[in-house]
Amino acid sequence: MTDLTHLTIAAALDGLAAKKFSARELADAHLAKMASLKKLNAYITETPDVARAQADASDKRRAAGGKLGALDGIPLGIKDLFCTEGVQTTAGSHILEGFKPTYESTVTKNLFDAGAVMLGKLNLDEFAMGSSNKTSYYGNVINPWKRQGDDTDLVPGGSSGGSSAAVAARIAMAATGTDTGGSIRQPAALTGTVGIKPTYGRCSRWGIVAFASSLDQAGPIARSVEDCAIMLGAMAGHDPKDSTSVEMAVPDFRKALTGNIKGLRVGIPKEYRVDGMSQEISDLWAKGAEWLKAQGAEIKEISLPHTKYALPTYYIIAPAEASSNLARYDGVRFGLRVPGNSLDEMYELTRAAGFGKEVKRRILIGTYVLSAGYYDAYYLQAQKVRALILKDFTDAFKDVDVILTPSTPSAAFGFHENEGDPVQMYLQDVFTVTVNLAGLPGISVPAGLDAKGLPLGLQLIGRAFDEETLLRSAQALEGAANFTALPAGV
């Protein structure tokens, strides 16, 4: 039998339908592989009992000829930012250690209603703040990829580093992620996987631990564009419990994968040729444009003039919203509590012990830009620039259907490279933050290897709520790139 952990979702669904294997066998294969790759530290909490029970229920539905969900029997990893009823949810932070929600996030409920099987809760940067998975209280996630001839441990990207590493290492068939400034697309690029951040409002944020509420959006990381289309269809949908969830029908994203991009207009933004970008990434970007052109697309240079302000704008708005969202962690209602001689002292001691260095840094920045005397100078100005960034995209999409850019400025790097330089870490999101600021959908597709054998990704950006065109374009790019490389030992 084929190694079940190497199947795509689409192939696994076909195999289950043909009775080549059972959902229980599929789950057990992944659980065994998880046990052999614990060194990656991809999971914070493993849920083998839950997985086997859900897999057995799926097999019973299939045997009875009952109605099957879009992901019936498919084993997934869940980023530990999604609240899961009765299962510890930490957000990668000490302050939430031991917290077991009494409710289920809307996205995970949608997935379980579709028949998905939960293997466990995946590691992440603390409260989704980071680009390397180095800020988790539960330790670094290790990228399964290595440089040729070099055994240095590499970062898997962040914040959804556990999700991307698990999918790349075949210890989850696919995984949920969240993307606030690139936290699905950047780790997907660094691990040779596919990751899509849908339009803001496409997936409910209810039951997802909040970082920056106007930027956060859930999405899948998987092994193919088709798998992302299948999974996104199950995750998405209107939710009356989330005021930012858009009341709009969810298309059949898989049906949109026609393979035809003849006449598609692809924009190449000149502002994305940033200083310090490697020649390899520049060459891959040009190759990506040629691949799409060869399939009948029209390539057009476009301008997104406010791109240079995107990173500073993001690092004002996101910390400001974080400082507000994280005020709820006070030692009173849930999670960690460090006793003090007064209520204020308990707050101080709990937060000092419970939050990591990066989270404290962003809370301080956010509190500063929202404080009296600085709100107008920083936060209000950032919101004005955000509106200009959205206008740039709105104008560009009058002339093009999708936009092609690199996903990241570099391949995966070592844990001690960029050490002590938060600005260098923030620059990892230089190509992705604009998409969140504008609320648009974006996808990263693995497109090649660098000289050291590490994966590089290309990003496509689409119009709001036009994931169908975005996925169709991404599959065309995926087919041309024909990326089949795997990490050693997987």
Coordinates of C-alpha atoms in Angstrom, one line a residue:
M1 CA 0.0 0.0 0.0
T2 CA 1.2 3.6 -0.7
D3 CA 2.5 5.4 2.3
L4 CA -0.8 6.9 3.5
T5 CA 0.9 10.0 5.0
H6 CA 2.1 11.1 1.5
L7 CA -1.4 11.3 0.0
T8 CA -3.0 14.6 -0.8
I9 CA -6.5 15.3 0.6
A10 CA -8.0 14.7 -2.9
A11 CA -6.2 11.3 -3.3
A12 CA -7.1 10.3 0.2
L13 CA -10.8 11.0 -0.4
D14 CA -10.6 8.9 -3.6
G15 CA -8.9 6.1 -1.7
L16 CA -11.5 6.2 1.1
A17 CA -14.4 6.1 -1.4
A18 CA -12.8 3.1 -3.2
K19 CA -12.3 1.4 0.2
K20 CA -8.6 1.0 -0.4
F21 CA -8.1 1.9 3.2
S22 CA -10.2 3.2 6.2
A23 CA -10.2 6.5 8.0
R24 CA -8.9 4.7 11.0
E25 CA -5.9 3.4 9.0
L26 CA -5.3 6.9 7.7
A27 CA -5.4 8.4 11.2
D28 CA -3.2 5.6 12.7
A29 CA -0.6 6.1 9.9
H30 CA -0.3 9.8 10.8
L31 CA -0.3 9.2 14.5
A32 CA 2.6 6.7 14.0
K33 CA 4.5 9.2 11.9
M34 CA 3.9 11.9 14.5
A35 CA 5.5 9.7 17.2
S36 CA 8.6 9.2 15.0
L37 CA 9.0 13.0 14.4
K38 CA 8.5 14.5 17.8
K39 CA 11.9 16.2 17.5
L40 CA 10.2 18.7 15.2
N41 CA 8.0 19.9 18.1
A42 CA 5.2 20.7 15.7
Y43 CA 2.4 19.7 18.2
I44 CA 1.8 21.2 21.6
T45 CA -1.1 18.8 22.4
E46 CA -1.6 15.5 20.6
T47 CA -5.1 14.1 20.6
P48 CA -4.9 10.4 19.4
D49 CA -8.0 9.3 21.3
V50 CA -10.1 12.1 19.6
A51 CA -8.5 11.3 16.2
R52 CA -9.4 7.6 16.5
A53 CA -12.9 8.2 17.7
Q54 CA -13.6 10.7 14.8
A55 CA -12.0 8.3 12.3
D56 CA -14.1 5.4 13.5
A57 CA -17.3 7.6 13.3
S58 CA -16.3 8.5 9.7
D59 CA -15.9 4.8 8.8
K60 CA -19.3 4.0 10.3
R61 CA -20.9 6.8 8.2
R62 CA -19.2 5.5 5.1
A63 CA -20.2 1.8 5.8
A64 CA -23.8 2.8 6.4
G65 CA -24.0 4.8 3.2
G66 CA -24.8 7.9 5.0
K67 CA -24.2 11.5 3.9
L68 CA -20.5 12.3 3.9
G69 CA -18.8 15.6 4.5
A70 CA -16.3 17.3 2.2
L71 CA -13.4 16.1 4.5
D72 CA -14.8 12.9 5.9
G73 CA -12.0 10.9 7.4
I74 CA -9.2 13.4 6.6
P75 CA -6.6 13.8 9.4
L76 CA -5.8 17.5 10.1
G77 CA -3.7 19.5 12.5
I78 CA -5.3 22.5 14.2
K79 CA -3.2 25.5 15.0
D80 CA -3.4 26.1 18.8
L81 CA -5.0 29.5 18.3
F82 CA -8.4 27.8 17.5
C83 CA -10.5 27.1 20.6
T84 CA -11.3 23.4 20.8
E85 CA -13.9 22.3 23.2
G86 CA -12.4 20.3 26.1
V87 CA -8.9 20.3 24.5
Q88 CA -6.2 22.6 25.9
T89 CA -5.8 25.8 23.8
T90 CA -2.7 27.8 24.6
A91 CA -2.0 30.3 21.8
G92 CA 1.6 29.2 22.4
S93 CA 1.7 31.2 25.6
H94 CA 2.3 30.3 29.3
I95 CA -0.5 32.6 30.3
L96 CA -3.1 30.2 28.7
E97 CA -1.4 26.9 29.7
G98 CA -4.1 24.5 31.0
F99 CA -7.0 26.5 29.5
K100 CA -9.6 24.1 28.1
P101 CA -12.4 26.0 26.3
T102 CA -16.0 25.0 26.9
Y103 CA -16.9 25.9 23.3
E104 CA -15.6 25.2 19.8
S105 CA -14.4 27.8 17.3
T106 CA -16.6 28.2 14.3
V107 CA -13.9 27.1 11.8
T108 CA -13.1 23.9 13.7
K109 CA -16.8 23.2 14.1
N110 CA -17.2 23.6 10.4
L111 CA -14.3 21.2 9.8
F112 CA -15.5 18.6 12.2
D113 CA -19.0 18.9 10.7
A114 CA -17.4 18.1 7.4
G115 CA -16.0 14.9 8.9
A116 CA -12.4 16.0 9.5
V117 CA -10.2 14.2 12.1
M118 CA -8.2 16.1 14.6
L119 CA -4.6 14.8 15.2
G120 CA -3.8 17.5 17.7
K121 CA -3.1 21.2 18.4
L122 CA -0.1 22.7 16.5
N123 CA 2.7 24.9 17.9
L124 CA 2.9 28.6 16.9
D125 CA 4.5 31.8 17.8
E126 CA 3.1 33.1 21.0
F127 CA -0.3 34.8 20.3
A128 CA 0.7 34.5 16.6
M129 CA 3.3 37.2 17.1
G130 CA 6.4 36.2 15.1
S131 CA 7.8 35.1 11.7
S132 CA 10.0 32.1 12.9
N133 CA 8.1 30.1 15.6
K134 CA 10.9 31.1 18.0
T135 CA 8.5 33.0 20.4
S136 CA 6.4 30.0 21.5
Y137 CA 6.5 29.2 25.2
Y138 CA 6.5 25.5 24.2
G139 CA 9.8 25.7 22.3
N140 CA 10.9 26.1 18.7
V141 CA 9.3 24.2 15.9
I142 CA 12.0 22.7 13.6
N143 CA 11.6 23.0 9.8
P144 CA 11.9 19.5 8.4
W145 CA 14.0 21.0 5.5
K146 CA 17.8 21.3 5.8
R147 CA 20.4 23.1 3.7
Q148 CA 22.4 20.8 1.5
G149 CA 25.5 19.6 3.5
D150 CA 24.5 21.5 6.6
D151 CA 22.7 20.1 9.6
T152 CA 21.7 23.5 11.1
D153 CA 18.1 23.6 12.4
L154 CA 16.0 26.0 10.3
V155 CA 12.9 28.0 11.2
P156 CA 9.6 26.9 9.6
G157 CA 8.3 30.4 9.4
G158 CA 5.6 31.9 11.6
S159 CA 3.3 32.3 13.2
S160 CA 1.8 29.1 11.7
G161 CA 5.1 27.3 11.9
G162 CA 3.7 24.2 13.5
S163 CA 1.1 24.0 10.8
S164 CA 3.6 24.4 7.9
A165 CA 6.2 22.0 9.4
A166 CA 3.5 19.3 10.1
V167 CA 2.2 19.4 6.6
A168 CA 5.7 19.4 5.1
A169 CA 6.8 16.5 7.3
R170 CA 3.7 14.5 6.5
I171 CA 2.5 14.4 10.1
A172 CA -0.8 16.2 9.1
M173 CA -2.5 15.9 5.8
A174 CA -3.3 19.6 6.0
A175 CA -3.6 22.2 8.8
T176 CA -5.4 25.3 9.9
G177 CA -3.5 28.5 10.1
T178 CA -4.2 32.2 10.8
D179 CA -2.7 35.1 8.8
T180 CA -2.4 38.6 10.4
G181 CA 0.6 39.8 8.3
G182 CA 1.7 36.8 6.4
S183 CA 1.5 34.0 9.0
I184 CA 0.0 31.4 6.6
R185 CA 1.9 32.4 3.4
Q186 CA 5.4 33.0 4.8
P187 CA 5.6 29.6 6.6
A188 CA 4.1 27.9 3.6
A189 CA 6.9 29.4 1.4
L190 CA 9.6 28.3 3.9
T191 CA 8.4 24.7 4.0
G192 CA 7.4 24.0 0.4
T193 CA 3.7 23.9 1.1
V194 CA 0.7 25.8 -0.2
G195 CA -1.0 28.3 2.0
I196 CA -4.0 30.6 1.3
K197 CA -5.1 33.6 3.3
P198 CA -8.7 34.2 2.2
T199 CA -10.5 37.6 2.0
Y200 CA -11.1 39.2 5.4
G201 CA -14.6 38.1 6.4
R202 CA -14.6 34.8 4.4
C203 CA -13.9 32.7 7.5
S204 CA -15.3 33.3 10.9
R205 CA -12.9 34.6 13.6
W206 CA -15.2 33.5 16.4
G207 CA -13.3 31.2 18.8
I208 CA -9.9 32.1 17.4
V209 CA -7.7 33.8 20.1
A210 CA -7.4 37.3 18.8
F211 CA -4.1 39.1 17.9
A212 CA -5.2 42.0 15.7
S213 CA -8.9 41.9 15.0
S214 CA -9.0 43.9 11.8
L215 CA -6.2 41.8 10.2
D216 CA -6.5 38.2 11.5
Q217 CA -8.0 35.7 9.1
A218 CA -8.1 31.9 9.2
G219 CA -7.0 29.7 6.2
P220 CA -5.5 26.4 5.3
I221 CA -2.0 25.1 4.7
A222 CA -1.9 22.0 2.5
R223 CA 0.2 20.1 0.0
S224 CA -1.6 21.3 -3.2
V225 CA -3.8 24.1 -4.4
E226 CA -6.6 21.6 -4.9
D227 CA -6.3 20.5 -1.2
C228 CA -6.4 24.2 -0.1
A229 CA -9.6 24.7 -2.3
I230 CA -11.2 21.6 -0.7
M231 CA -10.3 22.7 2.9
L232 CA -11.2 26.4 2.4
G233 CA -14.6 25.3 1.2
A234 CA -15.2 23.5 4.5
M235 CA -13.8 26.3 6.7
A236 CA -15.6 29.2 5.2
G237 CA -19.1 30.6 5.6
H238 CA -21.1 33.3 7.3
D239 CA -21.3 33.2 11.1
P240 CA -23.8 35.4 13.0
K241 CA -21.5 35.2 16.0
D242 CA -18.8 37.2 14.2
S243 CA -19.7 40.7 13.2
T244 CA -16.9 40.8 10.6
S245 CA -18.1 37.6 8.9
V246 CA -19.5 38.4 5.5
E247 CA -23.0 37.0 4.6
M248 CA -22.1 35.6 1.2
A249 CA -22.4 32.1 -0.3
V250 CA -19.3 30.0 -0.3
P251 CA -18.5 29.0 -3.9
D252 CA -17.3 25.5 -4.9
F253 CA -13.7 26.4 -4.9
R254 CA -12.6 23.0 -6.3
K255 CA -14.9 23.5 -9.4
A256 CA -13.0 26.7 -10.1
L257 CA -9.8 24.8 -10.9
T258 CA -10.5 24.6 -14.6
G259 CA -6.8 24.8 -15.6
N260 CA -7.6 27.6 -18.1
I261 CA -6.0 31.0 -17.5
K262 CA -6.1 32.1 -21.2
G263 CA -6.6 35.9 -21.2
L264 CA -5.9 36.3 -17.4
R265 CA -4.2 39.6 -16.7
V266 CA -1.3 39.3 -14.3
G267 CA 0.1 42.4 -12.6
I268 CA 3.8 42.7 -11.6
P269 CA 4.2 45.5 -9.0
K270 CA 7.4 47.4 -9.6
E271 CA 7.5 48.5 -5.9
Y272 CA 8.1 44.8 -4.8
R273 CA 11.7 44.9 -6.1
V274 CA 13.0 45.7 -2.7
D275 CA 16.6 46.3 -1.6
G276 CA 18.4 43.2 -0.5
M277 CA 16.2 40.8 -2.3
S278 CA 18.3 37.8 -3.5
Q279 CA 18.9 37.3 -7.2
E280 CA 17.4 33.8 -6.9
I281 CA 14.1 35.2 -5.7
S282 CA 14.1 37.8 -8.4
D283 CA 14.9 35.2 -11.1
L284 CA 12.1 32.9 -9.8
W285 CA 9.6 35.8 -9.9
A286 CA 10.5 36.4 -13.5
K287 CA 10.2 32.7 -14.3
G288 CA 6.8 32.6 -12.6
A289 CA 5.6 35.4 -14.9
E290 CA 6.9 33.4 -17.9
W291 CA 5.1 30.2 -16.8
L292 CA 1.8 32.1 -16.6
K293 CA 2.4 33.8 -19.9
A294 CA 3.1 30.5 -21.6
Q295 CA -0.4 29.4 -20.5
G296 CA -2.1 32.3 -22.2
A297 CA -1.9 35.0 -19.4
E298 CA -1.1 38.6 -20.2
I299 CA 1.7 40.1 -18.0
K300 CA 1.4 43.8 -17.1
E301 CA 3.7 46.0 -14.9
I302 CA 1.6 47.8 -12.3
S303 CA 2.3 50.3 -9.5
L304 CA 1.4 50.0 -5.9
P305 CA 3.0 53.3 -4.8
H306 CA 2.2 53.1 -1.0
T307 CA 3.9 49.7 -0.6
K308 CA 6.9 51.2 1.1
Y309 CA 4.7 52.4 4.0
A310 CA 3.1 49.0 4.5
L311 CA 5.4 47.5 7.1
P312 CA 5.5 50.6 9.4
T313 CA 1.7 50.9 9.0
Y314 CA 1.3 47.3 10.0
Y315 CA 3.6 47.5 13.0
I316 CA 1.5 50.4 14.3
I317 CA -1.9 49.0 13.7
A318 CA -1.2 45.3 14.7
P319 CA 0.4 46.1 18.1
A320 CA -2.3 48.7 18.9
E321 CA -5.0 46.1 18.4
A322 CA -2.9 43.5 20.3
S323 CA -2.5 45.7 23.3
S324 CA -6.3 46.1 23.4
N325 CA -7.0 42.4 22.8
L326 CA -4.5 41.1 25.3
A327 CA -5.8 43.2 28.2
R328 CA -8.2 40.4 29.0
Y329 CA -5.3 38.2 30.3
D330 CA -5.3 39.4 33.9
G331 CA -5.2 36.2 35.9
V332 CA -8.8 36.5 36.9
R333 CA -10.9 34.8 34.3
F334 CA -8.8 32.0 32.8
G335 CA -5.3 30.7 32.4
L336 CA -2.3 31.5 34.6
R337 CA -2.7 33.4 37.9
V338 CA 0.3 34.6 40.0
P339 CA -0.9 35.7 43.4
G340 CA -0.1 39.2 44.6
N341 CA -0.8 41.4 47.6
S342 CA -3.3 43.5 45.6
L343 CA -5.4 43.2 42.4
D344 CA -2.9 45.4 40.5
E345 CA 0.0 43.4 41.8
M346 CA -1.7 40.2 40.7
Y347 CA -2.2 41.7 37.2
E348 CA 1.5 42.7 37.0
L349 CA 2.9 39.5 38.3
T350 CA 0.6 37.3 36.1
R351 CA 1.4 39.2 32.9
A352 CA 5.2 39.4 33.7
A353 CA 5.3 35.6 34.1
G354 CA 2.8 34.7 31.5
F355 CA 3.8 36.8 28.4
G356 CA 7.0 36.3 26.5
K357 CA 9.4 39.0 25.3
E358 CA 8.0 39.5 21.8
V359 CA 4.4 39.8 23.1
K360 CA 5.5 42.3 25.8
R361 CA 7.3 44.3 23.1
R362 CA 4.2 44.5 20.9
I363 CA 1.9 45.4 23.9
L364 CA 4.3 48.2 24.8
I365 CA 4.4 49.5 21.2
G366 CA 0.6 49.3 20.9
T367 CA 0.0 51.0 24.2
Y368 CA 2.4 53.8 23.2
V369 CA 0.8 54.5 19.8
L370 CA -2.7 54.6 21.4
S371 CA -1.7 56.8 24.3
A372 CA -2.8 60.4 24.6
G373 CA -0.7 62.7 22.5
Y374 CA 0.5 59.9 20.2
Y375 CA -2.8 58.5 18.9
D376 CA -3.2 61.2 16.2
A377 CA 0.5 61.1 15.2
Y378 CA 0.8 57.4 14.8
Y379 CA -2.4 55.3 14.9
L380 CA -4.7 57.7 13.1
Q381 CA -2.0 58.3 10.4
A382 CA -1.5 54.6 10.0
Q383 CA -5.2 54.1 9.4
K384 CA -5.1 56.8 6.7
V385 CA -2.1 55.1 5.0
R386 CA -4.0 51.8 5.2
A387 CA -6.8 53.3 3.2
L388 CA -4.3 54.5 0.6
I389 CA -2.8 51.0 0.3
L390 CA -6.3 49.6 -0.3
K391 CA -6.9 52.3 -3.0
D392 CA -3.6 51.2 -4.7
F393 CA -5.0 47.7 -5.0
T394 CA -8.5 48.8 -6.1
D395 CA -6.9 50.9 -8.9
A396 CA -4.6 48.1 -9.9
F397 CA -7.4 45.6 -10.2
K398 CA -9.1 47.7 -12.8
D399 CA -6.3 46.6 -15.1
V400 CA -5.4 43.1 -13.9
D401 CA -7.1 40.0 -12.4
V402 CA -4.3 38.8 -10.1
I403 CA -1.0 40.1 -8.9
L404 CA 2.2 38.0 -8.8
T405 CA 5.0 38.7 -6.3
P406 CA 7.6 36.7 -4.3
S407 CA 6.2 35.2 -1.0
T408 CA 9.3 36.0 1.1
P409 CA 12.6 37.9 0.8
S410 CA 14.7 34.7 1.6
A411 CA 14.5 31.0 2.1
A412 CA 14.3 29.5 5.6
F413 CA 17.1 30.6 8.0
G414 CA 18.7 29.3 11.1
F415 CA 17.3 30.0 14.5
H416 CA 20.3 32.1 15.5
E417 CA 20.6 34.0 12.3
N418 CA 18.8 37.4 12.7
E419 CA 19.1 36.9 16.5
G420 CA 18.4 40.0 18.6
D421 CA 17.2 42.0 15.6
P422 CA 13.4 42.3 15.7
V423 CA 13.4 44.6 12.6
Q424 CA 15.0 41.9 10.5
M425 CA 12.4 39.5 11.6
Y426 CA 9.6 42.0 10.8
L427 CA 11.1 42.4 7.3
Q428 CA 10.2 38.7 6.6
D429 CA 6.6 39.9 6.1
V430 CA 7.5 42.7 3.6
F431 CA 5.7 41.0 0.7
T432 CA 2.7 39.8 2.6
V433 CA 1.4 42.6 5.0
T434 CA -0.1 44.7 2.3
V435 CA -2.7 41.9 1.6
N436 CA -3.8 42.0 5.2
L437 CA -4.0 45.7 5.4
A438 CA -6.2 45.7 2.3
G439 CA -8.3 42.7 3.4
L440 CA -7.5 40.8 0.2
P441 CA -6.9 37.1 -0.5
G442 CA -3.4 35.8 -1.1
I443 CA -1.8 32.4 -1.7
S444 CA 1.8 31.1 -1.6
V445 CA 2.7 28.3 -4.0
P446 CA 6.1 26.4 -3.8
A447 CA 7.9 27.3 -7.1
G448 CA 11.5 26.2 -6.8
L449 CA 14.6 25.5 -4.7
D450 CA 17.5 27.9 -3.9
A451 CA 21.1 27.0 -4.4
K452 CA 21.2 25.2 -1.0
G453 CA 18.2 23.1 -1.7
L454 CA 15.6 25.0 0.3
P455 CA 12.1 25.8 -1.0
L456 CA 11.1 29.2 -2.3
G457 CA 7.5 30.4 -2.9
L458 CA 5.6 32.8 -5.2
Q459 CA 2.6 34.7 -4.1
L460 CA -0.6 35.5 -6.0
I461 CA -2.9 38.3 -4.7
G462 CA -6.6 38.4 -5.8
R463 CA -9.6 40.7 -5.7
A464 CA -11.7 40.6 -2.5
F465 CA -13.9 37.5 -2.5
D466 CA -12.5 36.3 -5.8
E467 CA -10.7 33.2 -4.4
E468 CA -11.9 31.3 -7.4
T469 CA -9.7 33.2 -9.8
L470 CA -6.9 33.2 -7.3
L471 CA -7.0 29.4 -6.9
R472 CA -7.3 28.8 -10.6
S473 CA -4.2 31.0 -11.2
A474 CA -2.3 29.4 -8.4
Q475 CA -3.0 25.9 -9.8
A476 CA -1.7 27.0 -13.2
L477 CA 1.5 28.3 -11.4
E478 CA 1.7 25.1 -9.4
G479 CA 1.5 22.9 -12.5
A480 CA 4.2 24.8 -14.3
A481 CA 6.5 24.9 -11.3
N482 CA 6.0 21.1 -10.8
F483 CA 7.5 21.3 -7.3
T484 CA 8.0 17.7 -6.2
A485 CA 10.9 18.0 -3.8
L486 CA 10.6 16.7 -0.2
P487 CA 12.6 17.3 3.0
A488 CA 15.2 14.5 3.6
G489 CA 13.9 11.7 5.7
V490 CA 10.2 12.4 5.2

